[in-house]
C-alpha cells in the first residue's frame, strides 16, 4: 500500500464550489488508495455533501470557514479580505503546519498564487514560483511551465524554470536525463534583447548535469513530444495552454457535428463509439497544475472543472507528492554541503 | 468576372521550394478566376515545372533569380545576401513597382518581414507591421494578430493592432462593427506594468468608432469565436498559433489511431468517411497570413505547406486584395482631411 497522503481541500473554489469539489473527491477514491481529506469550507454547505457520501465521510475531517475568495477578486483584494480565514488560506495553512501533504483549490488562480507565496514562501534560491502541468503529447507527456504564475521573465528566472521542470520530469515522468526546450519564435532566437535569447545562452553555457538542453522549440512541439520539458514565460505559457484548450474544444464540437451530419455517419459513429470513448478519455484536457518553487505542494485545478476533472487534479496532486517532485526541487536548488 | 489579380510568386521559399509553390499555383487556378502570376526563381528549376502545366503556363511570366534565401538564415544575414537579387526580394519589388497586387512566399518569415519592411516601408502612422490571419472558430472566422511580425509591444502598438485587425474584419469578414478583445491572462489584467494592461486602458478610453472593444479575452476565445478580432503581442501570438496547430495535429493522429483500433471502428469509419472528409477540410490548418501596416500586400505561407495548403494561401491573398484590406487600413490610419 502506498504511503498515506493527506489532502487539504479548498471546497469553496471554482465556478461550481463545494458540490463539484466533493463529488470530485469522492470520485478520486475510486482511483486512489490511502488518502484522507481535510475539507475547508462553510459547514452548512459542506457537511450535507459529505454525510451523503459514506466512503468520503469516513476519510474526511471538515474545518469550518465562512470566508470565500471569489473568482473575480483581484489578488490584492483577495489577500486583504481572505488572508487569514478563507477556505483557501486555511488549506494552505494546513500545508505550512504539516497537517497535509498538498493543498488543492479550483479557486481564483491569482489569489491562490499570492496566498501560497506569502504563506509558504519560495524555496531559497527561487525568487518567483511557477505553475507547471503535464501536457499530453504524441509520445506521452510533456512538462510545460510557467503556465501563469509569474508574468514577465528574465534569463535567470527561465533558467530556474528549466531546472525545476527538469526535476519534475525526472520524478513525475521518471526520465533520467530529460530533454528541455525553450519556447521561442523565429524572431526571439535572433533578438539579443529578448529574455528567451538570454536564457537560451545561459542554459547552453551552463550545461547542467542531468538535463539535456536542446535549444529553442516552438508551440507545436508541446503536442509533438519533441522534448520532455518546455520552458516559457508565464504570459506566453498561459496563452499556449488556453489556445490549445480552445482548439481541442473546437475540434471536438466539429467532430460531434460531423458525426450527426448524415445517417451513415450516425451508424458509423455507433459502430466506432468504443474508440470514440477511448479517444475522449485520452484527450480530455488534463487538469491539475503544480506551483513549483514554494515550500510546500499546492495544486491548482481548472476553475471550470467538473467532478471527473477535479478528481483528475486530485490524482495529479497525489502523483506529484508520491513522486517527490517538491523535495527533488528543494534538493536541486539547495545542494546539501558535503 | 472579378477584377484581375497579379500575383508575385516567390517560387524558391518554404521547405519544398518550387515544386510545391508551382503545384500550389496550378491548384489555385481551380478555385480562382482572373489571376496571373509573376514567378520569381531559378529558371532551370522553375521553367520545366511550369511548361508541364499548360494552364499555369499561359498565365505566368517567369523572372529569373539565382539567389535563394535559405530557411535557416538569420534576418540580418538574409538581408545582406539577398536584398537585391533573391527571388523573395524581387517578388516584393514587383509590389513596389505596382507590377503585382500581392507577393506571396513560403520562405523564411524573418527575412520576408525584414525585406518587406525595408522595401515597402510602413504605412504612415504605423511604426511596426503585424502578421494577421483568419483563424477557424465555432462561429466562423476570427482575425488574430500579431502572429509573429513585431516581437515586443507597448500600448500604442497594441492599439494599432486593434485598429488594423478591425479593418481586416470589416473588409475580409464583412462585419460592420467587429468586436475586439485583448489577449490576456488573469494576471496581466491587474498588472499595471504589463503592456496589455496599458493597451486595454487606452482602447477603453478611446472608444474607437467602428470597433466594439470588449476588453480581455483568453487563448480559448480564439477558437470559441467570442470576438471577431483577437489582439496580442507577436511572441504570444506566435506561441498561440503554433500550440493550436500542435494540438490539432495531436488530436488528428489520435483520432486516426482510434479509428484503426478495432474492426467495428474501422467499419464505422468507412460509413462515416464522408463526414470525416468534410471535417478534415473544415479543420485543415488555415494557411496564409498577411502583413498589415506595410505599403503593399505581402502574404506569408507556412514553410511546411504542401501544394493544397499553398493554394489556400494564394486564395487567401486574393481574398484580401479583393476585399480591399490593405487600402482600408491606409484610409483608417491616414484619414483624408476634409
XYZ file of C-alpha atoms in Angstrom:
676
model
C 0.000 0.000 0.000
C 1.415 3.407 -0.872
C 2.112 5.812 1.977
C -0.872 7.798 3.191
C -1.460 11.176 1.585
C -3.322 13.904 3.450
C -5.106 16.323 1.147
C -6.125 19.860 2.139
C -9.202 20.538 0.038
C -10.477 24.054 -0.572
C -14.139 23.174 -1.068
C -15.324 26.684 -1.920
C -13.313 27.463 -5.084
C -14.039 27.155 -8.776
C -17.084 28.044 -10.808
C -19.203 25.413 -9.033
C -17.825 25.352 -5.482
C -18.448 22.591 -2.953
C -20.741 20.246 -4.983
C -18.042 19.693 -7.621
C -15.109 19.662 -5.196
C -16.713 16.985 -3.021
C -18.145 14.929 -5.872
C -14.631 15.070 -7.348
C -13.077 13.985 -4.052
C -15.465 11.042 -3.889
C -14.702 10.063 -7.493
C -10.981 10.227 -6.802
C -11.374 7.490 -4.175
C -12.085 5.007 -6.969
C -8.569 5.573 -8.259
C -6.568 6.409 -5.155
C -5.805 4.356 -2.104
C -4.637 5.526 1.308
C -5.674 9.138 1.121
C -7.582 11.332 3.556
C -9.046 14.791 3.325
C -9.150 17.961 5.340
C -12.132 19.761 3.828
C -12.153 23.551 4.267
C -15.425 25.349 3.689
C -18.716 26.536 5.043
C -20.014 23.817 7.378
C -23.657 24.303 6.381
C -22.745 23.740 2.727
C -20.042 21.141 3.072
C -21.398 18.824 5.754
C -24.519 17.606 3.921
C -22.469 16.995 0.797
C -20.093 14.799 2.782
C -22.501 12.896 5.028
C -24.357 11.650 1.944
C -21.073 10.138 0.702
C -20.184 7.466 3.279
C -16.765 6.497 1.900
C -15.665 10.125 1.652
C -17.236 10.851 5.053
C -15.048 8.227 6.749
C -11.875 9.779 5.300
C -12.674 13.460 5.769
C -12.456 15.981 8.573
C -14.307 19.242 7.958
C -12.775 22.562 9.025
C -15.306 25.358 9.018
C -14.562 28.602 7.193
C -17.175 31.144 6.271
C -14.951 33.375 4.136
C -14.852 32.592 0.432
C -12.458 34.153 -2.086
C -14.495 34.982 -5.164
C -13.339 34.040 -8.667
C -13.416 37.660 -9.867
C -11.473 39.244 -6.995
C -8.146 40.842 -7.767
C -5.263 39.136 -5.961
C -4.600 42.180 -3.724
C -8.279 42.397 -2.785
C -8.393 38.647 -2.088
C -5.380 38.961 0.193
C -6.950 41.790 2.186
C -10.217 40.011 2.666
C -9.260 36.334 2.763
C -5.729 36.083 4.043
C -6.441 34.599 7.442
C -9.875 32.997 7.398
C -10.825 31.971 3.867
C -11.144 28.298 2.976
C -8.281 28.773 0.501
C -5.990 30.351 3.099
C -6.775 27.671 5.691
C -5.990 24.899 3.187
C -2.561 26.463 2.594
C -2.016 26.900 6.351
C -2.519 23.131 6.689
C 0.499 22.599 4.397
C 2.555 25.050 6.396
C 1.691 23.252 9.631
C 2.462 19.875 8.018
C -1.087 18.717 8.632
C -1.494 17.925 4.940
C 0.797 16.820 2.123
C -0.717 19.027 -0.517
C -3.428 21.641 -0.882
C -5.786 21.788 -3.827
C -8.127 24.521 -4.993
C -10.167 25.287 -8.117
C -10.409 28.884 -6.937
C -9.062 32.200 -8.192
C -5.550 31.473 -9.527
C -4.142 34.896 -8.760
C -5.323 34.706 -5.152
C -4.084 31.128 -4.736
C -0.676 32.113 -6.044
C -0.499 35.218 -3.837
C -1.615 33.363 -0.685
C 0.690 30.402 -1.329
C 3.655 32.672 -1.899
C 3.056 34.740 1.233
C 2.284 31.802 3.497
C 4.727 29.147 2.249
C 7.420 31.448 0.815
C 9.645 30.459 -2.068
C 12.403 27.875 -1.800
C 15.782 29.519 -1.106
C 17.335 30.389 -4.446
C 13.987 30.761 -6.230
C 12.654 34.302 -6.486
C 9.339 33.521 -8.157
C 7.224 30.369 -8.250
C 5.998 28.746 -11.455
C 2.903 26.817 -12.427
C 3.665 23.523 -14.185
C 1.492 20.841 -15.746
C 1.836 17.580 -17.644
C 0.568 18.073 -21.176
C -0.467 15.125 -23.382
C 1.771 14.614 -26.407
C 2.184 12.160 -29.264
C 4.907 10.455 -27.223
C 3.357 10.558 -23.760
C 3.505 13.611 -21.540
C 5.433 16.881 -21.564
C 6.164 19.131 -18.577
C 5.167 22.696 -19.510
C 5.947 25.700 -17.326
C 5.303 28.525 -16.426
C 1.581 28.387 -17.186
C 0.698 31.581 -15.416
C 2.334 32.066 -12.010
C 4.973 34.745 -12.625
C 4.237 37.064 -15.548
C 7.376 38.540 -17.135
C 10.731 36.803 -17.154
C 14.454 37.358 -17.216
C 17.156 34.857 -18.127
C 17.707 33.735 -14.521
C 14.010 33.024 -13.967
C 13.793 30.985 -17.189
C 16.950 29.145 -16.152
C 15.296 28.230 -12.845
C 12.205 27.087 -14.729
C 14.411 24.695 -16.721
C 15.920 23.308 -13.504
C 12.540 22.896 -11.801
C 10.856 21.487 -14.909
C 13.736 19.037 -15.299
C 13.266 17.882 -11.702
C 9.549 17.385 -12.345
C 10.243 15.312 -15.480
C 12.783 13.181 -13.622
C 10.492 12.437 -10.699
C 6.980 12.503 -12.163
C 7.771 11.113 -15.623
C 10.751 9.014 -14.476
C 13.039 10.252 -17.236
C 16.685 10.095 -16.236
C 18.077 12.960 -18.254
C 15.104 14.871 -19.624
C 15.379 16.968 -22.786
C 14.483 20.614 -22.258
C 13.480 23.210 -24.858
C 12.936 26.959 -24.649
C 9.692 28.111 -26.226
C 10.574 30.646 -28.888
C 9.586 32.034 -32.214
C 11.785 32.647 -35.222
C 12.447 36.192 -34.046
C 13.262 35.678 -30.389
C 16.030 33.313 -31.474
C 17.961 36.166 -33.034
C 16.922 39.021 -30.769
C 19.589 39.699 -28.187
C 17.180 41.871 -26.231
C 14.659 39.067 -25.798
C 14.564 37.276 -22.438
C 14.349 33.900 -24.199
C 17.531 34.636 -26.133
C 19.495 35.413 -22.981
C 18.095 32.366 -21.181
C 18.990 30.150 -24.126
C 22.594 31.372 -23.966
C 22.724 30.849 -20.200
C 21.442 27.276 -20.475
C 23.847 26.462 -23.305
C 26.792 27.890 -21.377
C 25.922 26.127 -18.123
C 25.362 22.571 -19.412
C 23.505 21.451 -16.308
C 24.143 17.843 -15.354
C 21.004 15.739 -15.507
C 19.426 17.984 -18.168
C 19.739 17.763 -21.912
C 19.049 21.319 -23.058
C 18.400 21.271 -26.795
C 17.659 24.959 -27.525
C 14.574 26.604 -28.965
C 11.352 24.748 -29.671
C 8.012 26.073 -30.928
C 4.439 25.845 -29.701
C 3.737 22.829 -31.914
C 6.495 20.880 -30.143
C 4.424 20.774 -26.957
C 1.928 18.426 -28.600
C 4.568 16.586 -30.647
C 6.551 15.485 -27.602
C 9.851 16.600 -29.159
C 11.171 17.453 -25.694
C 10.277 16.343 -22.174
C 10.189 19.865 -20.741
C 9.050 23.100 -22.411
C 10.099 26.290 -20.637
C 8.450 29.651 -21.212
C 7.474 32.919 -19.596
C 4.089 32.787 -17.854
C 2.091 35.063 -20.144
C 3.053 33.050 -23.239
C 2.613 29.784 -21.312
C -0.893 30.715 -20.249
C -1.733 31.731 -23.827
C -0.350 28.392 -25.122
C -2.399 26.415 -22.597
C -5.635 28.245 -23.274
C -5.275 28.262 -27.039
C -4.590 24.519 -27.053
C -7.739 24.037 -24.955
C -9.759 26.217 -27.299
C -8.531 24.268 -30.304
C -9.382 20.947 -28.664
C -12.894 22.197 -27.915
C -13.330 23.479 -31.478
C -12.304 20.132 -32.954
C -14.454 18.158 -30.525
C -17.567 20.200 -31.364
C -16.856 19.995 -35.095
C -16.405 16.224 -34.782
C -19.721 15.902 -32.958
C -21.397 17.942 -35.692
C -19.794 15.850 -38.439
C -20.920 12.561 -36.852
C -24.509 13.827 -36.806
C -24.454 15.156 -40.348
C -25.773 12.055 -42.158
C -27.416 8.706 -41.427
C -24.373 6.734 -42.494
C -22.123 8.763 -40.231
C -24.550 8.250 -37.323
C -24.397 4.499 -37.839
C -20.630 4.737 -38.296
C -20.381 6.635 -35.026
C -22.366 3.938 -33.201
C -20.066 1.224 -34.534
C -16.960 3.182 -33.569
C -18.292 4.519 -30.280
C -15.925 2.405 -28.181
C -12.986 4.004 -29.952
C -14.516 7.468 -29.670
C -14.970 6.992 -25.960
C -11.322 5.874 -25.550
C -10.264 8.892 -27.569
C -12.330 11.229 -25.393
C -10.725 9.861 -22.241
C -7.270 10.117 -23.748
C -7.755 13.649 -24.991
C -9.715 15.001 -22.038
C -7.927 18.249 -21.237
C -5.530 17.412 -18.425
C -6.465 19.057 -15.138
C -4.120 19.936 -12.317
C -1.094 22.183 -12.286
C 1.504 22.393 -9.532
C 3.165 25.508 -8.154
C 6.908 24.837 -8.227
C 9.443 26.694 -6.107
C 7.340 27.011 -2.948
C 7.958 25.375 0.409
C 5.023 23.043 0.012
C 2.855 21.455 -2.670
C -0.124 23.469 -3.896
C -2.236 22.166 -6.777
C -4.442 24.341 -8.940
C -7.478 22.809 -10.593
C -9.195 24.483 -13.520
C -11.962 26.772 -12.252
C -14.443 25.292 -14.707
C -13.614 21.666 -13.787
C -16.470 19.199 -13.357
C -16.281 16.399 -10.791
C -14.367 13.994 -13.078
C -11.884 16.687 -13.954
C -11.477 17.774 -10.315
C -10.783 14.118 -9.470
C -8.045 14.224 -12.151
C -6.463 17.189 -10.380
C -6.568 15.371 -7.013
C -4.930 12.324 -8.619
C -2.339 14.612 -10.200
C -1.530 16.062 -6.760
C -1.094 12.573 -5.282
C 1.160 11.590 -8.170
C 3.332 14.682 -7.629
C 3.617 14.008 -3.874
C 4.363 10.281 -4.276
C 6.949 11.043 -6.978
C 8.632 13.521 -4.623
C 8.598 16.425 -7.085
C 8.688 19.072 -4.372
C 11.594 17.607 -2.409
C 13.619 16.918 -5.551
C 13.381 20.597 -6.444
C 14.425 21.673 -2.964
C 17.455 19.390 -3.136
C 18.449 20.674 -6.557
C 18.187 24.317 -5.674
C 19.889 23.939 -2.300
C 22.623 21.337 -2.749
C 23.483 19.738 0.594
C 27.035 20.790 1.520
C 29.384 17.763 1.586
C -15.795 38.334 -63.614
C -13.806 39.715 -60.692
C -11.028 42.204 -61.455
C -7.717 40.664 -62.462
C -5.212 39.963 -59.706
C -1.496 39.814 -60.460
C 0.411 37.598 -58.057
C 4.157 37.867 -57.426
C 5.188 34.338 -56.532
C 8.438 33.602 -54.710
C 8.963 30.082 -56.082
C 12.075 29.294 -54.056
C 10.781 29.543 -50.464
C 9.481 27.011 -47.975
C 10.698 23.574 -47.043
C 9.958 22.213 -50.511
C 10.653 25.144 -52.856
C 9.480 25.385 -56.440
C 7.693 22.009 -56.862
C 5.209 22.848 -54.116
C 4.886 26.556 -54.976
C 4.065 25.805 -58.616
C 1.854 22.796 -57.929
C 0.048 25.047 -55.441
C -0.285 27.817 -58.019
C -1.761 25.332 -60.507
C -4.198 24.005 -57.898
C -5.286 27.540 -57.030
C -6.483 28.029 -60.617
C -9.306 25.568 -59.937
C -10.685 27.999 -57.357
C -9.671 31.403 -58.666
C -10.601 33.224 -61.805
C -8.832 36.116 -63.483
C -5.432 35.799 -61.875
C -1.948 35.803 -63.376
C 1.468 35.075 -61.950
C 4.913 36.584 -61.977
C 7.063 33.625 -60.935
C 10.424 34.508 -59.361
C 13.027 31.792 -59.161
C 15.819 29.883 -60.809
C 14.886 29.476 -64.465
C 16.371 25.979 -64.745
C 14.215 24.810 -61.850
C 11.076 26.813 -62.459
C 10.642 26.596 -66.225
C 10.182 22.805 -66.538
C 7.715 22.863 -63.645
C 5.644 25.472 -65.473
C 5.812 24.227 -69.055
C 4.367 20.883 -67.952
C 1.341 22.748 -66.572
C -0.333 24.333 -69.629
C -2.996 26.346 -67.784
C -0.462 27.803 -65.372
C 1.999 28.324 -68.225
C -0.458 30.559 -70.096
C -0.925 32.774 -67.052
C 2.668 33.002 -65.830
C 5.715 35.043 -66.683
C 8.983 33.774 -65.199
C 11.555 36.197 -63.812
C 14.917 34.550 -63.285
C 16.694 34.849 -59.952
C 19.530 32.643 -58.871
C 19.766 33.855 -55.283
C 17.723 31.930 -52.726
C 17.180 32.984 -49.124
C 17.571 29.878 -47.007
C 15.060 28.905 -44.331
C 17.705 28.890 -41.599
C 19.299 32.265 -42.350
C 19.081 34.993 -39.741
C 17.134 38.024 -40.985
C 20.254 40.258 -40.981
C 22.228 37.659 -42.925
C 19.362 37.233 -45.399
C 19.263 40.995 -45.949
C 22.985 41.170 -46.650
C 22.953 38.313 -49.087
C 19.505 38.527 -50.675
C 18.366 42.110 -50.541
C 18.623 42.938 -54.216
C 18.612 39.712 -56.221
C 16.872 36.939 -54.305
C 13.559 35.562 -55.589
C 11.916 36.833 -52.390
C 13.295 40.357 -52.819
C 12.285 40.520 -56.482
C 8.738 39.407 -55.636
C 8.487 42.284 -53.156
C 9.988 44.721 -55.682
C 7.136 43.789 -58.045
C 4.659 45.088 -55.432
C 6.633 48.268 -55.019
C 6.631 48.844 -58.784
C 2.881 48.074 -58.952
C 3.558 45.169 -61.289
C 1.706 42.822 -58.944
C -1.164 43.158 -56.459
C 0.343 40.941 -53.821
C 3.502 38.956 -53.189
C 3.474 35.501 -51.634
C 6.300 33.430 -50.167
C 6.603 30.278 -48.069
C 10.163 31.302 -47.242
C 11.982 32.424 -44.106
C 9.489 34.584 -42.178
C 12.101 36.797 -40.548
C 13.719 37.566 -43.882
C 10.364 38.179 -45.585
C 9.369 40.586 -42.832
C 12.726 42.408 -42.943
C 12.740 42.697 -46.744
C 9.099 43.774 -46.916
C 9.632 46.432 -44.262
C 12.737 47.865 -45.895
C 11.383 47.817 -49.427
C 7.725 48.761 -48.919
C 8.070 50.756 -45.666
C 5.315 51.008 -43.125
C 2.152 52.994 -43.659
C 2.435 56.496 -42.173
C 1.337 56.306 -38.545
C 2.345 52.652 -38.147
C 5.769 52.054 -36.628
C 5.814 48.275 -36.886
C 3.962 45.864 -39.182
C 1.921 42.919 -37.919
C 1.177 39.462 -39.230
C -2.544 38.618 -39.232
C -4.511 35.502 -40.144
C -8.083 34.267 -40.166
C -8.457 31.511 -37.601
C -11.335 28.991 -37.733
C -13.736 29.290 -34.803
C -17.009 27.754 -33.663
C -18.790 30.771 -35.135
C -16.833 31.222 -38.365
C -13.501 33.001 -38.512
C -11.526 35.217 -36.160
C -8.831 37.734 -37.104
C -5.773 37.072 -34.924
C -2.754 39.373 -34.841
C 0.207 39.810 -34.354
C 1.285 36.251 -35.159
C 4.983 36.981 -35.252
C 5.977 40.143 -37.109
C 6.967 42.564 -34.325
C 8.150 40.897 -31.137
C 7.587 43.029 -28.013
C 4.785 45.529 -27.672
C 3.756 48.737 -26.000
C 0.246 50.123 -25.591
C 0.384 52.187 -28.763
C 1.449 49.213 -30.904
C -1.349 47.043 -29.481
C -3.777 49.901 -30.079
C -2.707 49.993 -33.741
C -3.118 46.220 -33.946
C -6.730 46.649 -32.801
C -7.336 49.303 -35.483
C -5.726 47.211 -38.251
C -7.384 43.967 -37.122
C -10.729 45.757 -37.028
C -10.221 46.957 -40.603
C -9.395 43.407 -41.678
C -12.544 42.035 -40.012
C -14.689 44.731 -41.635
C -13.335 44.124 -45.126
C -12.425 40.428 -45.212
C -15.167 39.118 -42.894
C -17.693 41.830 -43.804
C -18.563 42.600 -40.185
C -19.784 46.151 -39.753
C -18.644 46.843 -36.223
C -16.340 43.983 -35.241
C -15.840 43.021 -31.594
C -12.212 43.185 -30.487
C -10.572 41.502 -27.491
C -7.112 41.844 -25.949
C -5.423 38.513 -25.304
C -4.601 38.368 -21.609
C -4.233 36.119 -18.644
C -5.669 36.566 -15.171
C -2.502 38.363 -14.087
C -1.945 40.801 -16.938
C -5.426 42.156 -16.275
C -4.342 43.518 -12.920
C -0.695 44.303 -13.634
C -0.268 47.995 -14.342
C 3.226 47.325 -15.675
C 2.005 44.900 -18.332
C 1.759 46.200 -21.892
C -1.647 44.510 -22.300
C -2.978 46.360 -19.253
C -1.968 49.761 -20.649
C -3.327 48.914 -24.104
C -6.617 47.774 -22.574
C -6.955 51.133 -20.791
C -6.097 53.037 -23.966
C -8.698 51.162 -26.032
C -11.360 51.636 -23.334
C -10.637 55.340 -23.083
C -10.607 55.903 -26.832
C -13.847 54.142 -27.818
C -12.937 53.929 -31.491
C -15.899 54.302 -33.827
C -16.463 51.194 -35.907
C -14.916 48.932 -33.263
C -16.582 47.285 -30.313
C -13.714 46.766 -27.859
C -14.858 44.323 -25.175
C -11.715 44.014 -23.011
C -9.613 40.980 -22.157
C -10.155 37.561 -23.684
C -8.170 34.343 -23.235
C -6.498 31.900 -25.604
C -9.572 29.668 -25.619
C -11.667 32.529 -27.009
C -9.784 32.357 -30.309
C -11.383 29.001 -31.100
C -14.705 29.870 -29.477
C -15.318 32.875 -31.710
C -16.250 35.077 -28.736
C -14.813 38.087 -30.553
C -14.120 38.902 -34.209
C -10.590 40.184 -33.595
C -8.013 38.974 -31.053
C -5.099 41.326 -30.458
C -1.817 40.250 -28.906
C 1.915 40.842 -28.869
C 3.769 38.837 -31.529
C 5.660 36.397 -29.295
C 2.462 35.292 -27.536
C 0.575 35.301 -30.849
C 3.138 33.038 -32.465
C 3.025 30.703 -29.460
C -0.796 30.623 -29.619
C -0.754 29.811 -33.338
C 1.824 27.062 -33.053
C 0.359 25.470 -29.955
C -3.086 25.370 -31.578
C -1.510 23.687 -34.613
C 0.291 21.178 -32.400
C -2.928 20.354 -30.585
C -4.818 19.879 -33.844
C -2.113 17.505 -35.080
C -2.139 15.561 -31.806
C -5.913 15.110 -31.948
C -5.871 14.178 -35.630
C -3.248 11.473 -35.085
C -5.053 10.162 -32.020
C -8.306 10.051 -33.979
C -6.632 8.105 -36.787
C -5.263 5.658 -34.243
C -8.650 5.279 -32.547
C -10.425 4.573 -35.849
C -7.963 1.758 -36.565
C -8.143 0.249 -33.097
C -10.929 -2.306 -33.716
C -12.865 -3.890 -36.564
C -16.099 -2.182 -35.626
C -14.413 1.200 -35.566
C -12.857 0.514 -38.986
C -16.294 -0.260 -40.392
C -17.713 2.750 -38.564
C -15.008 4.918 -40.081
C -15.863 3.692 -43.580
C -19.537 4.507 -43.066
C -18.726 7.963 -41.716
C -15.890 8.703 -44.113
C -17.851 11.401 -45.960
C -18.264 13.271 -42.704
C -14.639 12.708 -41.734
C -13.523 14.105 -45.050
C -15.709 17.220 -44.595
C -14.308 17.613 -41.112
C -10.738 17.351 -42.388
C -11.373 20.052 -44.973
C -13.055 22.262 -42.410
C -10.305 21.836 -39.842
C -7.336 21.890 -42.174
C -4.977 24.351 -40.529
C -5.600 27.635 -42.303
C -2.645 28.774 -44.404
C -1.820 32.321 -45.324
C -1.110 35.295 -43.123
C -0.962 38.909 -44.231
C 1.495 41.572 -43.146
C -0.564 44.583 -42.094
C 0.741 48.130 -41.923
C 3.002 47.978 -44.980
C 2.590 49.905 -48.237
C 1.651 46.786 -50.146
C 0.201 43.331 -49.620
C 2.636 40.555 -48.711
C 1.325 37.102 -47.868
C 3.255 34.538 -45.842
C 2.569 30.851 -46.419
C 3.579 28.228 -43.891
C 7.075 26.952 -44.721
C 5.914 23.353 -44.430
C 2.877 23.857 -46.687
C 2.068 21.214 -49.291
C 0.570 22.159 -52.656
C -3.040 22.191 -51.391
C -2.078 24.325 -48.458
C -0.007 26.705 -50.611
C -3.052 27.059 -52.879
C -5.023 28.044 -49.750
C -2.505 30.807 -49.086
C -2.773 32.081 -52.676
C -6.576 32.107 -52.372
C -6.245 33.913 -49.034
C -4.103 36.592 -50.714
C -6.672 37.070 -53.485
C -9.445 37.347 -50.910
C -7.504 40.017 -49.007
C -6.824 42.018 -52.183
C -10.400 41.768 -53.481
C -11.767 42.728 -50.057
C -9.501 45.778 -50.040
C -7.918 45.051 -46.641
C -4.754 46.977 -47.397
C -6.420 50.158 -48.663
C -8.954 50.157 -45.812
C -6.074 50.178 -43.331
C -4.331 53.002 -45.151
C -7.525 55.057 -45.084
C -8.072 54.410 -41.400
C -4.565 55.284 -40.334
C -4.359 58.368 -42.560
C -7.797 59.951 -42.531
C -8.321 62.146 -45.591
C -8.517 65.787 -44.412
C -11.963 67.274 -45.106
